[in-house]
Amino acid sequence: MNEVAIAQVAVDQTAYCYDRPFDYRIPPELDAAAQPGSRVTVPFGSGNRTRQGVILSRSAGSGDRLKPLLSVPDASPVLTDEMLRLAQWLKETCYCTLYEAVRLMLPSGINLRLVDSYAVPPVEPGESRPPLPPLTDAEAEIVQFLTRYAGLAPADRIAAKLKRPPEECAALLQSLAARGVLLCTRSAVQKMGDASVKMIRPGARADDASLKLTPRQKTALALLCEVGTAAVKELCYYAGVTPAVLNALVQKECAEYYETAVSRSRYLREPEVRVDPSAIRLSPEQEQAFQGLLHQYRSGGGTALLYGVTGSGKTSVFLKLIHEAVQSGDNVILMVPEIALTPQLITLFHRCFGTKIAVFHSGLSLGERMDEWKRVRAGQAQIAIGTRSAVFAPFPRVGLIVMDEEQEGSYKSESAPRFHARDVARFRCGYHKGLLLLSSATPSVETRYHADTGRYALYRLPNRYGPAVLPQ
């Protein structure tokens, strides 16, 4: 019996009582793309409804009775081995399904949605179309529209064209598909697309002297050949032409359009004022705490509590520690409990580390959050700053995680899966043998207990920095 490649898949919309990795056969044409961490679409249940899933692992065996994977939307896996292990840990800890745990780790904009598209069944050449069953006026209108429509039409487009409520139109389409009047195809589409800019570059006939060009076309083409490539808006501005001139050049094959992705991040520009973290001067108490934390970071990590009164300079201590981690080539996650605290830290860290920072919080748009996630995944940022969701930043190597004001309740999710960011941070630091630094003037009861009993290392800053003193 021939062995085939089998994927163990976490499937969306499963109940906790029967949630587990489901086996699917990997077709030969999808074998290269279907890797652990890749998203897939699969047939599920007795009705073979198309659902989303994520490959958790692969194996080999007899797959004659297994259903095949339908598609692999991603060019490369979106989750690392660490994230797949974290998903299993979250399922066991937070009473959630595997796919709910996976969804936590991906930005909302990158999530997939399943789109139903419909078409009239094709007819072989020389054959006549079979007679239609009795149809209502609304159904006949849909069939007539799709007969004129070339190719598959998404359900929302059909509803818009026929000016019908989407729910009513979807019910009619499903009824027609169930009776065999229409063909239905379900595909996975990313919710948020990449931001892009329309570009132009010289085409195959850019040097063809036999072409007849107007003076404006010649001016635009000469400038384009000089710079090599340019944004369409920029070329129109500097050449003093309209887009119609560029369209004519494209039609004559003197130029060609293409799209290039751009980032929506607000922190890609170098700051006007730079601060050198190594130049920050620490008090003797701060220096003692910093040296202890640095030794622990370099000795295999663990968990530590930086317990200091308000105004004692805890931020300066972990700022210098983050600088050491970045200099060592490690990645860093810095969490704050509230969005209101994020701009202050972002300004400070942007001045210290420039474009090496990425930001994660709910105040960003879907597109901005997706772009920040992609920057981290591509290695273009070393430091992730944000609220609770920043703990899932897709760094390949996490050397240090800092939780400022660790006692705050906002670090715990109030919606399923109900995870605590401190527990996830401890898991990630344990996986990478990194240091988890909890910072607070009023630590939580459990953190203070672990620090007093020796499970966590304890570093104290009992006095305020400089001449400032605590009030009576």
Coordinates of C-alpha atoms in Angstrom, one line a residue:
M1 CA 0.0 0.0 0.0
N2 CA 1.4 3.3 -1.1
E3 CA 2.0 5.9 1.6
V4 CA 0.8 9.5 1.1
A5 CA 1.5 12.8 2.9
I6 CA -1.1 13.5 5.6
A7 CA -1.7 16.8 7.4
Q8 CA -3.0 17.2 10.9
V9 CA -5.3 20.2 10.7
A10 CA -6.9 22.4 13.4
V11 CA -10.3 23.3 11.8
D12 CA -12.4 26.4 12.4
Q13 CA -15.9 26.3 13.9
T14 CA -15.5 23.1 15.9
A15 CA -16.9 22.6 19.3
Y16 CA -14.6 22.0 22.3
C17 CA -16.0 18.6 22.9
Y18 CA -14.8 17.1 19.6
D19 CA -12.0 19.6 18.8
R20 CA -8.8 17.8 17.9
P21 CA -6.3 17.7 14.9
F22 CA -8.1 16.2 11.9
D23 CA -6.2 14.2 9.3
Y24 CA -6.4 15.2 5.6
R25 CA -4.6 13.8 2.6
I26 CA -2.2 16.3 0.9
P27 CA -2.6 16.2 -2.9
P28 CA 0.7 16.1 -4.8
E29 CA 0.1 19.6 -6.3
L30 CA -0.2 21.1 -2.8
D31 CA 2.6 19.1 -1.2
A32 CA 5.3 21.9 -1.4
A33 CA 3.0 24.6 0.1
A34 CA 1.2 22.5 2.7
Q35 CA 3.7 22.9 5.6
P36 CA 3.1 23.1 9.4
G37 CA 1.9 26.6 10.2
S38 CA 0.2 27.1 6.8
R39 CA -3.5 28.0 6.5
V40 CA -5.7 25.7 4.4
T41 CA -9.3 25.2 3.3
V42 CA -10.7 21.7 3.9
P43 CA -14.0 19.9 3.5
F44 CA -15.6 19.2 6.9
G45 CA -18.4 17.1 8.2
S46 CA -20.9 14.9 6.4
G47 CA -21.9 17.8 4.1
N48 CA -18.3 18.6 3.2
R49 CA -18.7 22.2 4.0
T50 CA -15.6 24.2 3.2
R51 CA -13.9 25.5 6.3
Q52 CA -10.6 27.1 7.2
G53 CA -7.8 25.4 9.1
V54 CA -4.1 25.4 10.0
I55 CA -1.7 22.6 9.5
L56 CA -0.3 21.6 12.9
S57 CA 2.0 18.8 11.7
R58 CA 2.6 16.3 8.9
S59 CA 3.0 12.6 8.7
A60 CA 3.0 9.7 6.2
G61 CA 0.6 6.8 6.0
S62 CA -2.4 5.3 4.2
G63 CA -4.7 8.1 3.2
D64 CA -7.1 6.3 0.8
R65 CA -10.1 7.1 3.0
L66 CA -9.1 10.6 4.0
K67 CA -10.5 13.8 2.5
P68 CA -8.0 15.9 0.5
L69 CA -7.0 19.5 1.3
L70 CA -8.8 21.9 -1.0
S71 CA -6.3 24.8 -1.1
V72 CA -3.3 26.5 0.6
P73 CA -3.9 30.3 0.4
D74 CA -0.5 31.4 1.8
A75 CA 2.8 31.3 -0.1
S76 CA 4.7 30.4 3.2
P77 CA 3.6 29.3 6.7
V78 CA 2.2 32.1 8.9
L79 CA 2.9 30.3 12.2
T80 CA 6.3 29.0 13.6
D81 CA 6.8 25.8 15.5
E82 CA 6.8 27.9 18.7
M83 CA 3.4 29.4 17.9
L84 CA 1.9 25.9 17.1
R85 CA 3.1 24.7 20.5
L86 CA 1.7 27.8 22.1
A87 CA -1.7 27.1 20.4
Q88 CA -1.8 23.6 22.0
W89 CA -0.8 25.1 25.4
L90 CA -3.6 27.7 25.1
K91 CA -6.2 25.0 24.3
E92 CA -5.2 23.0 27.4
T93 CA -5.0 26.1 29.7
C94 CA -7.8 28.4 28.5
Y95 CA -10.6 26.0 27.5
C96 CA -10.7 27.0 23.9
T97 CA -10.4 25.2 20.5
L98 CA -7.2 24.9 18.6
Y99 CA -8.3 27.3 15.9
E100 CA -9.5 29.9 18.4
A101 CA -5.9 29.8 19.9
V102 CA -4.4 30.1 16.4
R103 CA -6.6 33.2 15.6
L104 CA -5.2 35.0 18.6
M105 CA -1.7 35.0 17.1
L106 CA -2.7 36.5 13.7
P107 CA -3.6 40.2 13.1
S108 CA -7.3 40.6 12.2
G109 CA -6.6 42.0 8.8
I110 CA -4.7 38.9 7.7
N111 CA -7.5 36.5 8.6
L112 CA -9.3 34.8 5.8
R113 CA -13.0 34.9 4.9
L114 CA -14.8 32.3 2.8
V115 CA -16.6 33.8 -0.3
D116 CA -19.2 31.9 -2.2
S117 CA -19.2 32.5 -6.0
Y118 CA -21.9 31.3 -8.5
A119 CA -22.1 30.6 -12.2
V120 CA -24.4 28.8 -14.7
P121 CA -23.1 25.3 -15.4
P122 CA -21.1 25.2 -18.7
V123 CA -22.5 23.4 -21.7
E124 CA -20.3 21.2 -24.0
P125 CA -19.9 22.4 -27.6
G126 CA -22.7 21.0 -29.7
E127 CA -24.9 20.2 -26.8
S128 CA -28.0 22.2 -25.8
R129 CA -28.7 23.4 -22.3
P130 CA -31.1 21.2 -20.4
P131 CA -34.5 22.7 -19.5
L132 CA -34.7 24.5 -16.2
P133 CA -37.0 23.4 -13.4
P134 CA -39.8 25.7 -12.4
L135 CA -38.4 29.0 -11.0
T136 CA -39.8 32.0 -9.2
D137 CA -39.4 35.4 -10.7
A138 CA -36.5 36.2 -8.4
E139 CA -34.7 33.0 -9.2
A140 CA -35.3 33.5 -12.9
E141 CA -33.8 37.0 -12.7
I142 CA -30.7 35.6 -11.0
V143 CA -30.2 32.8 -13.6
Q144 CA -30.7 35.3 -16.4
F145 CA -28.1 37.6 -14.9
L146 CA -25.5 34.8 -14.5
T147 CA -26.1 33.6 -18.0
R148 CA -24.9 37.0 -19.3
Y149 CA -22.1 37.2 -16.7
A150 CA -18.7 35.9 -17.8
G151 CA -17.3 33.6 -15.1
L152 CA -18.0 33.2 -11.4
A153 CA -19.8 36.0 -9.6
P154 CA -19.5 36.5 -5.8
A155 CA -22.8 36.5 -3.9
D156 CA -22.4 40.1 -2.7
R157 CA -21.8 41.3 -6.2
I158 CA -25.0 39.5 -7.5
A159 CA -27.0 41.1 -4.7
A160 CA -25.6 44.6 -5.5
K161 CA -26.3 44.3 -9.2
L162 CA -29.8 43.0 -8.7
K163 CA -30.5 45.4 -5.9
R164 CA -31.6 42.7 -3.5
P165 CA -31.0 42.3 0.3
P166 CA -27.8 40.2 0.7
E167 CA -29.5 37.7 3.0
E168 CA -32.4 37.2 0.7
C169 CA -30.1 36.8 -2.4
A170 CA -27.8 34.4 -0.5
A171 CA -30.8 32.1 0.3
L172 CA -32.0 32.1 -3.3
L173 CA -28.5 31.3 -4.6
Q174 CA -28.1 28.4 -2.1
S175 CA -31.4 27.0 -3.2
L176 CA -30.5 27.2 -6.9
A177 CA -27.1 25.6 -6.2
A178 CA -28.8 22.7 -4.2
R179 CA -31.1 22.0 -7.1
G180 CA -28.2 21.9 -9.6
V181 CA -29.3 25.0 -11.5
L182 CA -26.1 26.9 -10.5
L183 CA -22.6 25.9 -9.6
C184 CA -21.2 27.1 -6.3
T185 CA -17.5 27.6 -5.6
R186 CA -16.1 28.6 -2.2
S187 CA -12.7 30.4 -2.0
A188 CA -10.7 31.9 0.8
V189 CA -10.0 35.6 0.5
Q190 CA -7.9 37.7 2.9
K191 CA -9.9 40.3 4.7
M192 CA -7.4 43.2 4.3
G193 CA -5.2 43.6 1.3
D194 CA -1.7 45.1 1.2
A195 CA -1.4 48.8 0.7
S196 CA 0.1 49.4 -2.7
V197 CA 1.2 52.1 -5.1
K198 CA 0.7 52.1 -8.8
M199 CA 4.2 52.2 -10.5
I200 CA 5.4 52.6 -14.1
R201 CA 8.6 51.4 -15.8
P202 CA 9.9 51.3 -19.4
G203 CA 8.3 48.7 -21.6
A204 CA 9.5 46.4 -24.4
R205 CA 9.3 49.2 -27.1
A206 CA 10.7 52.1 -25.1
D207 CA 13.7 52.4 -27.5
D208 CA 11.7 51.9 -30.7
A209 CA 12.4 55.0 -32.8
S210 CA 9.7 54.1 -35.4
L211 CA 6.9 54.8 -33.0
K212 CA 5.0 58.1 -33.4
L213 CA 4.8 59.9 -30.1
T214 CA 3.3 63.2 -29.2
P215 CA 5.7 65.8 -27.6
R216 CA 4.1 65.1 -24.1
Q217 CA 4.6 61.4 -24.6
K218 CA 8.2 61.9 -25.5
T219 CA 8.8 64.1 -22.5
A220 CA 7.3 61.5 -20.1
L221 CA 9.1 58.6 -21.7
A222 CA 12.4 60.4 -21.6
L223 CA 12.1 61.1 -17.9
L224 CA 10.9 57.5 -17.2
C225 CA 13.9 56.1 -19.1
E226 CA 16.2 58.4 -17.1
V227 CA 14.9 57.4 -13.6
G228 CA 14.1 53.8 -14.5
T229 CA 10.9 53.4 -12.5
A230 CA 8.6 55.9 -10.7
A231 CA 5.2 56.2 -9.1
V232 CA 2.5 57.2 -11.6
K233 CA 1.6 60.3 -9.6
E234 CA 5.2 61.4 -9.3
L235 CA 5.9 61.0 -13.0
C236 CA 2.7 62.9 -13.9
Y237 CA 3.8 65.7 -11.6
Y238 CA 7.4 66.0 -12.7
A239 CA 6.7 65.5 -16.4
G240 CA 3.7 67.8 -16.4
V241 CA 1.4 65.3 -18.0
T242 CA -1.9 63.7 -17.2
P243 CA -2.5 59.9 -16.6
A244 CA -4.0 59.7 -20.1
V245 CA -0.5 60.3 -21.6
L246 CA 0.9 57.4 -19.6
N247 CA -2.0 55.2 -20.6
A248 CA -1.1 55.9 -24.2
L249 CA 2.5 54.9 -23.6
V250 CA 1.4 51.7 -22.0
Q251 CA -0.9 50.9 -25.0
K252 CA 2.0 51.4 -27.3
E253 CA 4.2 49.1 -25.2
C254 CA 6.6 51.9 -24.4
A255 CA 5.9 51.5 -20.7
E256 CA 4.1 49.1 -18.3
Y257 CA 2.3 49.4 -15.0
Y258 CA 2.8 47.3 -11.9
E259 CA 1.9 47.5 -8.2
T260 CA 4.4 47.7 -5.3
A261 CA 3.4 47.1 -1.7
V262 CA 4.0 49.9 0.8
S263 CA 3.9 49.8 4.6
R264 CA 1.3 51.8 6.5
S265 CA 3.6 52.0 9.6
R266 CA 3.9 55.4 11.2
Y267 CA 7.4 54.6 12.6
L268 CA 9.5 53.9 9.5
R269 CA 11.1 57.4 9.5
E270 CA 14.1 58.1 11.6
P271 CA 13.3 60.5 14.5
E272 CA 14.6 64.0 14.3
V273 CA 16.0 63.8 17.8
R274 CA 18.1 60.7 18.7
V275 CA 18.8 59.4 22.2
D276 CA 21.7 57.1 23.0
P277 CA 20.5 54.5 25.6
S278 CA 24.0 53.7 26.6
A279 CA 24.5 57.3 27.7
I280 CA 21.7 57.2 30.3
R281 CA 23.1 57.7 33.8
L282 CA 21.7 55.5 36.5
S283 CA 21.7 56.0 40.3
P284 CA 23.6 53.4 42.4
E285 CA 20.3 51.6 43.2
Q286 CA 19.4 51.5 39.5
E287 CA 22.8 50.4 38.5
Q288 CA 22.7 47.5 41.0
A289 CA 19.3 46.4 39.7
F290 CA 20.5 46.7 36.1
Q291 CA 23.6 44.7 36.6
G292 CA 21.6 41.9 38.3
L293 CA 19.1 41.8 35.5
L294 CA 21.8 41.8 32.9
H295 CA 23.5 38.9 34.5
Q296 CA 20.3 37.0 34.7
Y297 CA 19.5 37.8 31.1
R298 CA 22.9 36.5 30.0
S299 CA 22.7 33.4 32.2
G300 CA 19.7 31.7 30.8
G301 CA 16.8 34.0 31.6
G302 CA 14.0 33.2 34.0
T303 CA 11.5 35.6 35.7
A304 CA 12.3 38.7 37.7
L305 CA 10.4 41.4 39.5
L306 CA 11.6 45.0 39.4
Y307 CA 9.9 46.4 42.5
G308 CA 10.3 50.1 42.7
V309 CA 8.3 53.0 44.1
T310 CA 6.7 55.5 41.8
G311 CA 9.4 57.8 40.2
S312 CA 12.3 55.5 41.1
G313 CA 13.3 55.2 37.4
K314 CA 12.2 51.7 36.5
T315 CA 11.8 52.7 32.9
S316 CA 15.5 53.8 32.7
V317 CA 16.6 50.4 34.0
F318 CA 14.6 48.3 31.5
L319 CA 15.5 50.7 28.7
K320 CA 19.2 50.0 29.2
L321 CA 18.4 46.3 29.5
I322 CA 16.5 46.4 26.2
H323 CA 19.5 48.2 24.6
E324 CA 21.8 45.3 25.7
A325 CA 19.3 42.7 24.3
V326 CA 19.1 44.5 21.0
Q327 CA 22.9 44.8 20.8
S328 CA 23.1 41.0 21.4
G329 CA 20.8 40.4 18.4
D330 CA 17.8 39.3 20.4
N331 CA 14.2 40.5 20.0
V332 CA 12.3 42.3 22.7
I333 CA 8.6 42.7 23.6
L334 CA 7.6 45.6 25.9
M335 CA 4.0 45.5 27.1
V336 CA 2.0 48.3 28.8
P337 CA -1.5 47.9 30.2
E338 CA -3.3 50.8 28.5
I339 CA -3.2 52.5 25.1
A340 CA -2.9 55.9 26.9
L341 CA 0.6 54.9 28.1
T342 CA 1.8 53.7 24.7
P343 CA 2.5 57.1 23.0
Q344 CA 4.9 58.2 25.7
L345 CA 6.9 55.0 25.5
I346 CA 6.7 55.0 21.7
T347 CA 8.2 58.5 21.5
L348 CA 11.0 57.6 23.9
F349 CA 11.8 54.2 22.2
H350 CA 11.5 55.7 18.7
R351 CA 14.2 58.2 19.6
C352 CA 16.4 55.5 21.1
F353 CA 15.9 52.7 18.5
G354 CA 14.6 54.4 15.4
T355 CA 12.8 52.1 12.9
K356 CA 13.6 49.0 14.9
I357 CA 10.4 49.3 16.8
A358 CA 7.0 47.9 15.9
V359 CA 3.7 48.9 17.6
F360 CA 0.7 46.7 18.5
H361 CA -2.5 48.1 20.1
S362 CA -6.2 48.4 19.3
G363 CA -5.8 52.1 18.4
L364 CA -4.2 51.1 15.0
S365 CA -6.3 50.3 11.9
L366 CA -6.5 46.8 10.6
G367 CA -4.1 47.6 7.8
E368 CA -1.6 49.2 10.2
R369 CA -1.6 46.2 12.5
M370 CA -1.2 43.8 9.7
D371 CA 1.8 45.8 8.3
E372 CA 3.4 45.9 11.7
W373 CA 3.0 42.1 12.1
K374 CA 4.6 41.6 8.7
R375 CA 7.5 43.9 9.6
V376 CA 8.2 41.9 12.7
R377 CA 7.9 38.6 10.8
A378 CA 10.2 39.8 8.1
G379 CA 12.9 40.8 10.6
Q380 CA 12.6 44.5 9.9
A381 CA 11.9 45.3 13.6
Q382 CA 13.6 44.1 16.8
I383 CA 11.3 45.6 19.5
A384 CA 7.5 45.2 19.7
I385 CA 5.7 47.8 21.9
G386 CA 2.1 47.6 22.8
T387 CA -0.7 46.3 24.9
R388 CA -1.8 42.7 25.6
S389 CA -1.7 41.6 21.9
A390 CA 2.0 42.5 21.6
V391 CA 2.9 39.3 23.5
F392 CA 2.1 37.4 20.2
A393 CA 4.6 39.4 18.1
P394 CA 6.0 36.8 15.6
F395 CA 9.7 37.1 16.6
P396 CA 11.8 34.1 15.7
R397 CA 14.0 34.6 18.9
V398 CA 12.6 36.4 22.0
G399 CA 15.4 37.2 24.4
L400 CA 13.5 39.6 26.7
I401 CA 9.9 40.4 27.6
V402 CA 9.1 43.4 29.8
M403 CA 5.6 43.9 31.4
D404 CA 5.3 47.4 32.8
E405 CA 2.7 47.8 35.6
E406 CA 2.3 44.0 35.6
Q407 CA -0.5 44.1 38.3
E408 CA -3.0 45.7 35.9
G409 CA -6.1 43.6 35.1
S410 CA -6.1 44.7 31.4
Y411 CA -3.4 42.1 30.8
K412 CA -6.1 39.4 31.1
S413 CA -8.4 38.9 28.1
E414 CA -12.1 39.2 29.1
S415 CA -13.3 37.4 25.9
A416 CA -12.5 33.8 24.9
P417 CA -9.8 32.6 24.9
R418 CA -9.4 34.1 28.4
F419 CA -5.6 34.1 28.6
H420 CA -3.3 36.2 30.8
A421 CA -0.5 37.9 28.9
R422 CA 1.9 37.2 31.8
D423 CA 1.3 33.4 31.4
V424 CA 1.9 33.6 27.6
A425 CA 5.0 35.7 28.2
R426 CA 6.3 33.1 30.6
F427 CA 5.7 30.3 28.1
R428 CA 7.6 32.2 25.3
C429 CA 10.5 33.1 27.6
G430 CA 10.7 29.4 28.7
Y431 CA 10.7 28.3 25.0
H432 CA 13.5 30.7 24.1
K433 CA 15.3 30.7 27.4
G434 CA 14.8 34.4 27.7
L435 CA 14.1 36.8 30.6
L436 CA 10.6 37.9 31.7
L437 CA 10.9 41.1 33.6
L438 CA 7.8 42.2 35.6
S439 CA 7.9 45.8 36.6
S440 CA 5.6 47.5 39.2
A441 CA 5.4 49.8 42.2
T442 CA 2.4 47.7 43.4
P443 CA 2.9 44.1 42.2
S444 CA 0.1 41.6 42.2
V445 CA -0.2 39.2 45.1
E446 CA 1.0 36.2 43.2
T447 CA 4.0 38.0 41.7
R448 CA 5.0 39.3 45.1
Y449 CA 4.6 35.9 46.7
H450 CA 6.8 34.2 44.0
A451 CA 9.4 36.9 44.5
D452 CA 9.4 36.6 48.3
T453 CA 9.7 32.8 48.1
G454 CA 12.5 32.8 45.6
R455 CA 10.7 31.6 42.5
Y456 CA 11.3 35.0 40.9
A457 CA 14.4 37.1 41.3
L458 CA 13.6 40.3 43.1
Y459 CA 15.3 43.7 42.5
R460 CA 14.2 46.7 44.6
L461 CA 14.3 50.5 43.9
P462 CA 13.1 51.8 47.3
N463 CA 13.9 55.5 46.6
R464 CA 12.9 58.0 44.0
Y465 CA 15.5 59.0 41.4
G466 CA 17.5 62.2 42.0
P467 CA 16.5 64.8 44.6
A468 CA 12.8 63.9 44.5
V469 CA 11.4 62.3 47.7
L470 CA 8.3 60.4 48.5
P471 CA 5.5 62.5 50.2
Q472 CA 4.6 61.8 53.8

